[in-house]
Backbone as numpy.savetxt, mean C-alpha at the origin, in Angstrom:
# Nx Ny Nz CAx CAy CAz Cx Cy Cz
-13.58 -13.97 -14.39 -13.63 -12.86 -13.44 -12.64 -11.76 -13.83
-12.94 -10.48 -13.55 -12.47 -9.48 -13.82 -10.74 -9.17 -12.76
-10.28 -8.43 -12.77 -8.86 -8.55 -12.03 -9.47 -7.80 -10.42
-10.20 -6.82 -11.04 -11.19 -6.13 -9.61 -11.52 -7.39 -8.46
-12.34 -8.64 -9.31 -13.27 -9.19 -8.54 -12.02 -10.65 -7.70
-11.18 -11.04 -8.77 -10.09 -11.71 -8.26 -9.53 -11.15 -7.33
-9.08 -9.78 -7.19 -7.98 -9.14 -5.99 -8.95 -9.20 -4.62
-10.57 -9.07 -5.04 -11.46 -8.94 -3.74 -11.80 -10.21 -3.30
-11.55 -10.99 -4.00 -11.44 -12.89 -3.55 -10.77 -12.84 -2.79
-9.30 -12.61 -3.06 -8.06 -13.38 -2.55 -8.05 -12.28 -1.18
-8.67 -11.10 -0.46 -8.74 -10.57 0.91 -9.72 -11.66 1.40
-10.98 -12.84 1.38 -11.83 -13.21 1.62 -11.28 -14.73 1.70
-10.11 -15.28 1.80 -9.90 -16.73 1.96 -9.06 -17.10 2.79
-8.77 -18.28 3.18 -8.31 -18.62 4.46 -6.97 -18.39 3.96
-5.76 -18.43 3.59 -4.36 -18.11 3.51 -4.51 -16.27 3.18
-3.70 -15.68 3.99 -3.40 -14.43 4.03 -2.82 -13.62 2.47
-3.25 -12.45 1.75 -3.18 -12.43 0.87 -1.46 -11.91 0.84
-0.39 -13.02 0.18 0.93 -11.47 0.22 0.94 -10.78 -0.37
1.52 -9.94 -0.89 1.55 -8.69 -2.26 3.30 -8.21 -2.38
3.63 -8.80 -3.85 4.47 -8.50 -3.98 4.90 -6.86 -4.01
5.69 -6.15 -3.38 5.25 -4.62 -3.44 6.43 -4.45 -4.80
5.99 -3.18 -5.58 7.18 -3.14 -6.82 7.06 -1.83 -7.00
7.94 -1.31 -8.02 7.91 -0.33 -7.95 8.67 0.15 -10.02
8.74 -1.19 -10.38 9.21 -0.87 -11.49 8.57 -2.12 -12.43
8.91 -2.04 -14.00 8.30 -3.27 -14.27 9.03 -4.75 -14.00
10.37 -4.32 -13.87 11.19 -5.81 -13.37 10.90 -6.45 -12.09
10.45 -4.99 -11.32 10.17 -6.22 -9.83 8.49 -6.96 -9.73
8.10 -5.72 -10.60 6.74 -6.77 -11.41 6.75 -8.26 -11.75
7.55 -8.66 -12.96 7.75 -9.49 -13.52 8.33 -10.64 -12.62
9.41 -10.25 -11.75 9.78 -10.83 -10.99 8.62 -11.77 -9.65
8.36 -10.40 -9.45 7.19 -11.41 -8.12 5.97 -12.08 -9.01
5.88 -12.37 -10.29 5.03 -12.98 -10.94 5.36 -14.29 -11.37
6.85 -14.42 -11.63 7.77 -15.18 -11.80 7.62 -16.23 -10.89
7.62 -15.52 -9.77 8.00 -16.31 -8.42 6.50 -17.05 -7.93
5.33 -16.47 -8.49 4.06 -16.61 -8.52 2.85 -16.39 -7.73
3.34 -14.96 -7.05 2.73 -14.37 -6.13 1.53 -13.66 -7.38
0.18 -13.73 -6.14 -1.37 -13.69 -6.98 -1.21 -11.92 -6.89
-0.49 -11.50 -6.03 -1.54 -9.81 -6.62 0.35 -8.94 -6.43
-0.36 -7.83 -7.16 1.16 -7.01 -7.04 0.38 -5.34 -6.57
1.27 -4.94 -5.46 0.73 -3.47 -5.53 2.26 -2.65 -5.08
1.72 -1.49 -5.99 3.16 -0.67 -5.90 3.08 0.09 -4.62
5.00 0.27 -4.35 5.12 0.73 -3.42 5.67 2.42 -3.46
4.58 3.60 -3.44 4.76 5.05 -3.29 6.37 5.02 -3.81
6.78 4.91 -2.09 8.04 5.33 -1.90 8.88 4.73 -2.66
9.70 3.61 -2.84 10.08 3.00 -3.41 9.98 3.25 -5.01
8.68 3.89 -6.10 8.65 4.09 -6.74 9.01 5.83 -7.24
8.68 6.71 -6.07 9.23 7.53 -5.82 11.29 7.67 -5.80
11.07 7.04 -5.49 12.85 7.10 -5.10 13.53 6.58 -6.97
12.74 5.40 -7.25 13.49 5.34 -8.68 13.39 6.56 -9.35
12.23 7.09 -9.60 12.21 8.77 -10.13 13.28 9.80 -9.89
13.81 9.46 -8.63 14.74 10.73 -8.03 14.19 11.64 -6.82
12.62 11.06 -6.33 11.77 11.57 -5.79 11.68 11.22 -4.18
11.37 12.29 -3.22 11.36 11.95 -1.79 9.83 11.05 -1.82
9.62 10.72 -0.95 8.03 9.59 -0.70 6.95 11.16 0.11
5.87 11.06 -0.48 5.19 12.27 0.09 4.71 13.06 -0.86
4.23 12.64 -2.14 3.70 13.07 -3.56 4.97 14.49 -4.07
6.05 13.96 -4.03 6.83 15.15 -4.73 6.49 14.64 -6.49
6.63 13.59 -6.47 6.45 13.00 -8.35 4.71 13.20 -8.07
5.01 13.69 -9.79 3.52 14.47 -10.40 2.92 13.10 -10.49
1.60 13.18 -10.48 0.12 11.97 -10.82 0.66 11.29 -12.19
0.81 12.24 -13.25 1.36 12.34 -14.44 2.51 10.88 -14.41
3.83 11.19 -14.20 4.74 10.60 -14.17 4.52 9.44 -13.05
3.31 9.02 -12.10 3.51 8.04 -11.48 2.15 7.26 -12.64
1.09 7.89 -13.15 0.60 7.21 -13.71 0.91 6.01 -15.00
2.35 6.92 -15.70 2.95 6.24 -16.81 3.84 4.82 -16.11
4.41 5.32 -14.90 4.90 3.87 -14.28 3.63 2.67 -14.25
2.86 3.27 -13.35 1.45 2.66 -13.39 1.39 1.46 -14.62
0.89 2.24 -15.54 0.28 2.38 -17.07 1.44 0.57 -17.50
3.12 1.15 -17.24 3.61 0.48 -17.79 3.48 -0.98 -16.82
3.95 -1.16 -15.64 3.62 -2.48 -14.80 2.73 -3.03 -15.29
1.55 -2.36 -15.36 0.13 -2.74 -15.56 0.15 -3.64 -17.04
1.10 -3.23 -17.84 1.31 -3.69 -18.99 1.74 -4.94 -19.39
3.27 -4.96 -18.15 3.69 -6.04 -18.29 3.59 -7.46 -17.32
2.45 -7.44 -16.90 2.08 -8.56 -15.80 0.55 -9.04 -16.37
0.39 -10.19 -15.77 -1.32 -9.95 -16.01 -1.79 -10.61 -14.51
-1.71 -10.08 -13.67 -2.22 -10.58 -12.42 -2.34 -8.96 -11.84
-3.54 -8.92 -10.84 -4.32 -7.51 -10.35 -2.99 -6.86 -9.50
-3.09 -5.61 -9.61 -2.35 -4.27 -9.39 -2.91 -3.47 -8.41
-2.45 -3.06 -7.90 -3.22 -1.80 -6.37 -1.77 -0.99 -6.55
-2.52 0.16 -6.13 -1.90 1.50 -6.76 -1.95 2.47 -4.82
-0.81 2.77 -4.29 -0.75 3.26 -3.18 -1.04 4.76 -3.72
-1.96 4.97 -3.39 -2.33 6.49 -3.97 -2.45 7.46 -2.80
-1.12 7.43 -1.81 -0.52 8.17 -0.78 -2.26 9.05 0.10
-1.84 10.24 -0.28 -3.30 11.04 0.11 -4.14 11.62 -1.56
-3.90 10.49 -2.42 -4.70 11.18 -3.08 -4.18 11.67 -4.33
-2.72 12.84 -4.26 -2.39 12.95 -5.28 -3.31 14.42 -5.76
-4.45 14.79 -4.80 -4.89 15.93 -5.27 -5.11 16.76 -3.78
-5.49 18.51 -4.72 -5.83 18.84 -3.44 -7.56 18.93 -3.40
-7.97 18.46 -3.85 -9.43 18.68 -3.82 -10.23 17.16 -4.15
-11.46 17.19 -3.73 -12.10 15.49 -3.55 -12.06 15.11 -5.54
-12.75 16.43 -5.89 -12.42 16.32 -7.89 -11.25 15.34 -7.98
-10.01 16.33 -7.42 -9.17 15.96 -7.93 -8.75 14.48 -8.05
-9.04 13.98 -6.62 -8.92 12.93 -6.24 -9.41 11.86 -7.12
-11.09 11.78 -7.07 -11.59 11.04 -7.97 -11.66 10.78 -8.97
-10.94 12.06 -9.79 -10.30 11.97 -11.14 -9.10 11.31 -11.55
-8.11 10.68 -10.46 -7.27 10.11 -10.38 -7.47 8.72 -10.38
-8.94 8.56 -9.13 -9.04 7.26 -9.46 -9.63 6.39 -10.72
-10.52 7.71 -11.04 -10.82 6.60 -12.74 -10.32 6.65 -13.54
-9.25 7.54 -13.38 -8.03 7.32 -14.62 -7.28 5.70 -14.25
-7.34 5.38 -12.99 -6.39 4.04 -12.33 -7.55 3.09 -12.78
-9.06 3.62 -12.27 -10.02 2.44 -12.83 -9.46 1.98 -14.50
-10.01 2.96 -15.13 -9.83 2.96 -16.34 -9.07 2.20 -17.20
-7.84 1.71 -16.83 -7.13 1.48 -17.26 -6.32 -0.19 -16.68
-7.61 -0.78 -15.95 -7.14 -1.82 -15.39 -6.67 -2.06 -13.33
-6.23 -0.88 -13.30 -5.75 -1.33 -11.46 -7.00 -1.86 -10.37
-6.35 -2.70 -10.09 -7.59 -3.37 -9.38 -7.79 -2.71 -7.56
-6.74 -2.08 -7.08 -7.20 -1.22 -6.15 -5.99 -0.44 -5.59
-6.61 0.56 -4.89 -5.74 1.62 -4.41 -5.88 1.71 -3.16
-4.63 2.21 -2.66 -4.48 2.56 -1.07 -4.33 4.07 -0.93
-5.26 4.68 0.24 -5.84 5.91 0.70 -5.44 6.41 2.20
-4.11 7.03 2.51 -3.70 7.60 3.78 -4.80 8.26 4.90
-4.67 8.26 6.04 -5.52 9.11 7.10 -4.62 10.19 7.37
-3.58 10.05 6.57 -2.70 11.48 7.27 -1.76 12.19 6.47
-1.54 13.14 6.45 -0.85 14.25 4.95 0.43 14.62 5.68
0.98 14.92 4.47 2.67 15.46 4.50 2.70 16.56 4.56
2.96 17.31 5.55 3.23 18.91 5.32 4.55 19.80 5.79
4.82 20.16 5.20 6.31 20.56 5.05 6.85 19.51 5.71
7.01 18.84 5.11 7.88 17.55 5.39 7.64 16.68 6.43
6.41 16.73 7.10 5.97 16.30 8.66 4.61 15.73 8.26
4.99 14.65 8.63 3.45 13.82 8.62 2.46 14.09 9.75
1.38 14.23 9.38 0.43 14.67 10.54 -0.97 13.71 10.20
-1.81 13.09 11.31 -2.65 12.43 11.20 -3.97 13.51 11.03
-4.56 13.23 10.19 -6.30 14.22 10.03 -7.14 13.97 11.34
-7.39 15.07 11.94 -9.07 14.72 12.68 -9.69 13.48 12.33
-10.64 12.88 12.80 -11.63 11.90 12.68 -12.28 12.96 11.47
-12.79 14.35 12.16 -13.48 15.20 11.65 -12.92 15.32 10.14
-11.80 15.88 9.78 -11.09 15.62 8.87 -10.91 14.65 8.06
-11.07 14.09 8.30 -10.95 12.35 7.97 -12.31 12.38 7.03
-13.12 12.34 7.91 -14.97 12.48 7.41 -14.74 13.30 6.20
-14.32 14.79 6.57 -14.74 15.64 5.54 -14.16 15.46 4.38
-12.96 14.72 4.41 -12.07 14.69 3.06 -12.43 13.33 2.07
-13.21 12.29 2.83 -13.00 11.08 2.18 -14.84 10.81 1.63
-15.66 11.51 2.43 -16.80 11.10 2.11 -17.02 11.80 0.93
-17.46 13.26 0.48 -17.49 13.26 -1.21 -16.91 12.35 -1.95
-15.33 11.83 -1.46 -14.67 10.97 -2.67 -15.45 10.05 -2.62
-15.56 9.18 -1.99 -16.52 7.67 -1.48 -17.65 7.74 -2.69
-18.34 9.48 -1.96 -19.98 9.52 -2.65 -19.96 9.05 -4.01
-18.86 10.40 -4.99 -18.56 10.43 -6.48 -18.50 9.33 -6.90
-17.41 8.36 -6.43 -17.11 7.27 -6.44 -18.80 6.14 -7.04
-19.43 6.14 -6.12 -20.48 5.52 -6.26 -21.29 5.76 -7.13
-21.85 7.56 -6.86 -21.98 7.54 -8.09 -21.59 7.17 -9.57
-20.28 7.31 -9.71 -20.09 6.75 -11.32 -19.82 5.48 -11.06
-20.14 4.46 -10.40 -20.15 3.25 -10.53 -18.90 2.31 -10.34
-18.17 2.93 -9.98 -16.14 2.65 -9.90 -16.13 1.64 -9.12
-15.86 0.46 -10.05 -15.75 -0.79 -9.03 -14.19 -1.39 -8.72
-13.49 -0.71 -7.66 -12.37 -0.62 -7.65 -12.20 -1.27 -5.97
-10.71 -1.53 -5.14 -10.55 -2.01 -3.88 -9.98 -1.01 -3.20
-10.83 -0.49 -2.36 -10.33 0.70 -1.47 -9.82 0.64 -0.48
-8.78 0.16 -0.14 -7.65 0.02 1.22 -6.91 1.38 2.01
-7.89 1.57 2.95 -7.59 2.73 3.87 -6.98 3.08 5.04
-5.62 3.32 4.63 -4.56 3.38 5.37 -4.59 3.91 6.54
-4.35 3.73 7.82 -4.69 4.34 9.08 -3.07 4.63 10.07
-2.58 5.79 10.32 -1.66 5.74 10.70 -0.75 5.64 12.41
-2.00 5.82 13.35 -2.35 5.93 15.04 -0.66 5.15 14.88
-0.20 3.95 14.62 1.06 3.00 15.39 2.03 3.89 14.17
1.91 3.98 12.77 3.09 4.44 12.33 3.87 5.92 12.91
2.50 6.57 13.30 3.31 7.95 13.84 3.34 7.83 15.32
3.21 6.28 16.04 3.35 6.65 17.21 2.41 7.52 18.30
1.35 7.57 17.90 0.83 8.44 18.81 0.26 7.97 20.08
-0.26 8.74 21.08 -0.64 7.94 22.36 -1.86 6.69 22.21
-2.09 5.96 22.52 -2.99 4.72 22.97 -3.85 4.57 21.38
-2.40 3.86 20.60 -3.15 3.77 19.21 -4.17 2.75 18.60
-4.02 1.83 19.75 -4.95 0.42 19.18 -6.30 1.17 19.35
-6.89 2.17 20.36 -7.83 2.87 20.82 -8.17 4.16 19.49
-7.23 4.67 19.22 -7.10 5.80 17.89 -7.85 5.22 16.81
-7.16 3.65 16.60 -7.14 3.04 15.19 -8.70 2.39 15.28
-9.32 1.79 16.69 -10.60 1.56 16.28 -11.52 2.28 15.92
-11.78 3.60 16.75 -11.99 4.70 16.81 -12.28 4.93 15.35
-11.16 5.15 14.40 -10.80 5.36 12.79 -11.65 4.05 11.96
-11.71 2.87 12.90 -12.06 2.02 11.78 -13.87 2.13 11.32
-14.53 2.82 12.83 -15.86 2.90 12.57 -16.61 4.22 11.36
-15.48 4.98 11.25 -15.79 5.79 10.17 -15.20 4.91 8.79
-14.46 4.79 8.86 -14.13 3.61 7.65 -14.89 2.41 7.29
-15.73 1.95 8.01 -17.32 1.16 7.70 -18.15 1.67 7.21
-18.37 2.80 8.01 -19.53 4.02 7.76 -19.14 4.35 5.96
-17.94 4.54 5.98 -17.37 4.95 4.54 -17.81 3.74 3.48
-17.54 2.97 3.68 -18.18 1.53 2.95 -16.40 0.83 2.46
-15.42 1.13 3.33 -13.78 0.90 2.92 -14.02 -0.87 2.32
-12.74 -1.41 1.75 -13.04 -2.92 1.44 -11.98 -3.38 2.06
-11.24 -2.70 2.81 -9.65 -3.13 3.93 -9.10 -1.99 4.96
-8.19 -2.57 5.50 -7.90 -1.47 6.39 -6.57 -1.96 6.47
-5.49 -1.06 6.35 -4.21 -0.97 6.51 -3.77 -0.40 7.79
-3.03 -1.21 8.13 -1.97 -0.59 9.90 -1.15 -1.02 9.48
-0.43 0.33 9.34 1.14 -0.26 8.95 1.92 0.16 10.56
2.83 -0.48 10.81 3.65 -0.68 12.28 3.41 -1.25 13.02
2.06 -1.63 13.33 1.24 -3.28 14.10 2.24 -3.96 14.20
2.74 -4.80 15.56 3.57 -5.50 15.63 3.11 -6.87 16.75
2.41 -5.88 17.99 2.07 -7.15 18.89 0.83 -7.86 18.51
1.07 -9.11 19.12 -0.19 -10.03 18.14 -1.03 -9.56 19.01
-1.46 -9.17 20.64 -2.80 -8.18 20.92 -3.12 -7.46 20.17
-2.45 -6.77 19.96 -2.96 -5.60 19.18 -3.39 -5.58 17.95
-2.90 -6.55 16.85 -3.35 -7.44 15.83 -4.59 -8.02 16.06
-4.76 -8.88 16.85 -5.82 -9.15 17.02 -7.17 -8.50 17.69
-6.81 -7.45 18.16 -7.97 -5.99 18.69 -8.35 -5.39 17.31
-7.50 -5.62 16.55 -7.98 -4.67 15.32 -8.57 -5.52 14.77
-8.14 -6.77 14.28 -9.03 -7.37 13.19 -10.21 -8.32 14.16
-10.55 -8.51 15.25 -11.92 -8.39 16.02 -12.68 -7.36 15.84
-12.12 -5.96 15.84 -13.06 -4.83 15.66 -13.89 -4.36 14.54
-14.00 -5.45 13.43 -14.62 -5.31 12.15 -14.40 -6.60 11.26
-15.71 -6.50 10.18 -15.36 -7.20 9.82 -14.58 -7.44 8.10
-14.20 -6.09 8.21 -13.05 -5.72 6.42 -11.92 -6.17 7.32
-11.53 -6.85 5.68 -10.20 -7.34 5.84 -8.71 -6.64 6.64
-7.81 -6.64 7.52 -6.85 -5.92 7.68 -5.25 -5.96 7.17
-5.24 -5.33 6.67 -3.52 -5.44 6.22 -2.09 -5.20 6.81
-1.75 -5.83 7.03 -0.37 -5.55 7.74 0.99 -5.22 7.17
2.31 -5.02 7.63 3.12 -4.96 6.64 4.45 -4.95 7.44
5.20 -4.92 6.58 6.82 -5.89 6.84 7.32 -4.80 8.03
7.41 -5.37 8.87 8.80 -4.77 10.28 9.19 -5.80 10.88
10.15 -5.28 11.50 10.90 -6.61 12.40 10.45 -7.24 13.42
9.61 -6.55 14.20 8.75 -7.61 15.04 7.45 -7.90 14.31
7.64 -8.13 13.24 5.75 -8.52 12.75 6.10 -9.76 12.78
5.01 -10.67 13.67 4.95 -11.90 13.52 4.82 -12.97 12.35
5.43 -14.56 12.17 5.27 -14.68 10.92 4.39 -14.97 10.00
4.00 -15.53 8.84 2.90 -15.39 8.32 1.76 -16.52 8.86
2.55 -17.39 9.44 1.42 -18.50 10.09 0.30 -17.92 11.24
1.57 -16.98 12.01 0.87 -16.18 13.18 -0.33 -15.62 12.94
0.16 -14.44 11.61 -0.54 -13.40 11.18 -2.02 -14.56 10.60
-1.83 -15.66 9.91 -3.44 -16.31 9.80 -4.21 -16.52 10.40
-3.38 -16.94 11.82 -4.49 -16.97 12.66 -5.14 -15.69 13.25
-4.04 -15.09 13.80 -4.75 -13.95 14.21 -6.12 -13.36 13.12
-6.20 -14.11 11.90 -7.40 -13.20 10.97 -6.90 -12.20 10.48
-5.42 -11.89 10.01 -5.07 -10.81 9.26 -5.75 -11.43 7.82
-6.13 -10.78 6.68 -6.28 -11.18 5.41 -4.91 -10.42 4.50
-4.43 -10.02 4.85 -3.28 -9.29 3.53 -2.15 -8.92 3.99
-1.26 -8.95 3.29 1.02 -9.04 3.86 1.14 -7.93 3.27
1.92 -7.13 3.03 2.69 -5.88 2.43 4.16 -6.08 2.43
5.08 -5.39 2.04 6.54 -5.53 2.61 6.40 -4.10 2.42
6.11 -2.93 1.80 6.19 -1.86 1.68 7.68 -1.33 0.83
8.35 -0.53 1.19 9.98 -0.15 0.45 10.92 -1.00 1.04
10.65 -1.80 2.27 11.82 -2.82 2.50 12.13 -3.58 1.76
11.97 -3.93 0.55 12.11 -5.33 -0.25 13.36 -3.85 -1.14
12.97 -3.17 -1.74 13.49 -1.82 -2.45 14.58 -1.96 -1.92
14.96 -1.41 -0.76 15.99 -0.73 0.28 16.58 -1.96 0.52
16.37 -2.87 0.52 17.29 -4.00 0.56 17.92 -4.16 -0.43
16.95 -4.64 -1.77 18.11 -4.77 -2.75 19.33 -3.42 -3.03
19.15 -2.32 -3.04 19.55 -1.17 -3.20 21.35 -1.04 -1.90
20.75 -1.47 -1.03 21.96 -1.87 -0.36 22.91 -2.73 -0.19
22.14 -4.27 -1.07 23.14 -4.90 -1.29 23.85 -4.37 -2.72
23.13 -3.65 -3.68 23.90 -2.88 -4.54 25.13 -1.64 -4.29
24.98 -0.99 -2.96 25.79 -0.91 -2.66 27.26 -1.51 -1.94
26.84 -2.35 -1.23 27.93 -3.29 -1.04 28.47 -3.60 -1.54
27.64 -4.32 -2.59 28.29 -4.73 -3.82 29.41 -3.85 -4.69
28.79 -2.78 -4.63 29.92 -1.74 -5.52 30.96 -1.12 -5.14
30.89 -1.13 -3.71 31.86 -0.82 -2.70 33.28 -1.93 -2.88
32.62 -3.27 -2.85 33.69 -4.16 -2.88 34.37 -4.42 -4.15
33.67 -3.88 -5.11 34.13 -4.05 -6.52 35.16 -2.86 -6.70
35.46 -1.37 -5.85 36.04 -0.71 -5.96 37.35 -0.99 -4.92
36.84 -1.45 -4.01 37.87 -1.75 -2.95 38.85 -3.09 -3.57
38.32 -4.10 -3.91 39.41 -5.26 -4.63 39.48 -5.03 -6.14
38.89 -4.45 -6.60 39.72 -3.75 -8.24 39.05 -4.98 -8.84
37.94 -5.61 -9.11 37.38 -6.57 -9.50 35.96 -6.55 -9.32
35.56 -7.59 -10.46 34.44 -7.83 -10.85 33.73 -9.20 -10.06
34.69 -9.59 -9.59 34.10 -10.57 -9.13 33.19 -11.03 -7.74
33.71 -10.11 -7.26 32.22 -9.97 -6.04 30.62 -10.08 -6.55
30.80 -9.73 -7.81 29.34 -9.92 -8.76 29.17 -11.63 -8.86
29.85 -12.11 -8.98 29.55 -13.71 -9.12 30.15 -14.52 -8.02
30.14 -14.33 -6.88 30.95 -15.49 -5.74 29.66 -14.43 -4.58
């Protein structure tokens, strides 16, 4: 089986899929190490090693060569968070994704909502429609057999009566022919479970502090884990600590105790 058709297995079986999130080739290697089945990078997190805010400031260009290289050094399937796209036009878009086909990634994740001057804003339904269906169409047309995980944002930005927003979102995302559905900020298991009753593509969840644990999340019928930049931002802070104390006691040894 191809890495495409393996990553679309492992949303379709009874244990919940995790995904190591990475953002470089060491944390690649690492969650492969450890022997987690799929790896997908995390935007932000990969953004930030660049020097970059999360919100497509790093060019397609320079996230593709990260891409390119992970992809290199693992051999288990890859999903590529491809924020909103990365373009401003549906071309653009789909030109992005068969450069990711092309080259091995077994699927990408697709936002409902854009960054603008620095402010995230959720698209119309209407919007939504108009921006994703040419891509979808093209898509089909050239035959791109890739995993399309379509990010929905109603709980991350908080907006009023989102379990209602997010179903709402999920029936155009059928209509679309999506192969998952991402809610990132989902926390109560109602509400978990309203969403993944309301269809039948897989749903993805992802790391916060009230997300229930992974036993919960099986039953409820989640199919897929995320951690998103928390796994990042953690290590990154115990690197600071770390360096803090190495300046404060004049020693190296906080590195090994």
């Amino acid at each position: 089986m191809t890495d495409i058709q393996i990553f679309k297995q492992l949303h379709h079986q009874d244990e919940p899929l995790l995904l190591g999130n990475v953002w470089n080739v060491q944390s690649a290697k690492i969650y492969k190490k450890l022997g987690y089945k799929a790896l997908a990078t995390s935007s932000s997190a990969l953004a930030h090693s660049l020097g970059y805010e999360d919100g497509e400031e790093m060019s397609f260009g320079e996230y593709f060569y990260m891409v390119e290289r992970i992809l290199k050094s693992v051999d288990i399937p890859l999903s590529v968070d491809l924020e909103g796209g990365y373009g401003k036009t549906a071309d653009e878009i789909v030109s992005n994704i068969l450069k990711l086909a092309a080259i091995g990634v077994a699927g990408i994740n697709i936002e409902d909502s854009v960054v603008i001057n620095g402010t995230r804003k959720l698209l119309t339904k209407e919007e939504l429609h108009k921006k994703l269906k040419p891509i979808f169409s093209e898509l089909k047309k050239n035959a791109v057999e890739i995993f399309i995980n379509l990010r929905t944002d109603p709980f991350l930005l908080g907006i009023e009566n989102p379990v209602d927003e997010t179903v709402q979102r999920i029936k155009i995302f059928e209509e679309l022919g999506v192969d998952g559905i991402f809610v990132p900020c989902i926390t109560s298991e109602d509400d978990i479970k309203t969403i993944v009753n309301a269809s039948e593509i897989p749903v993805n969840v992802m790391c916060m502090p009230g997300l229930p644990d992974f036993e919960a999340l099986k039953k409820l019928g989640v199919k897929r884990i995320s951690s998103g930049n928390f796994l990042n931002e953690y290590i990154y802070n115990q690197l600071e600590d770390t360096g803090r104390r190495i300046l404060s006691e004049q020693s190296f040894l906080p590195i090994f105790v």
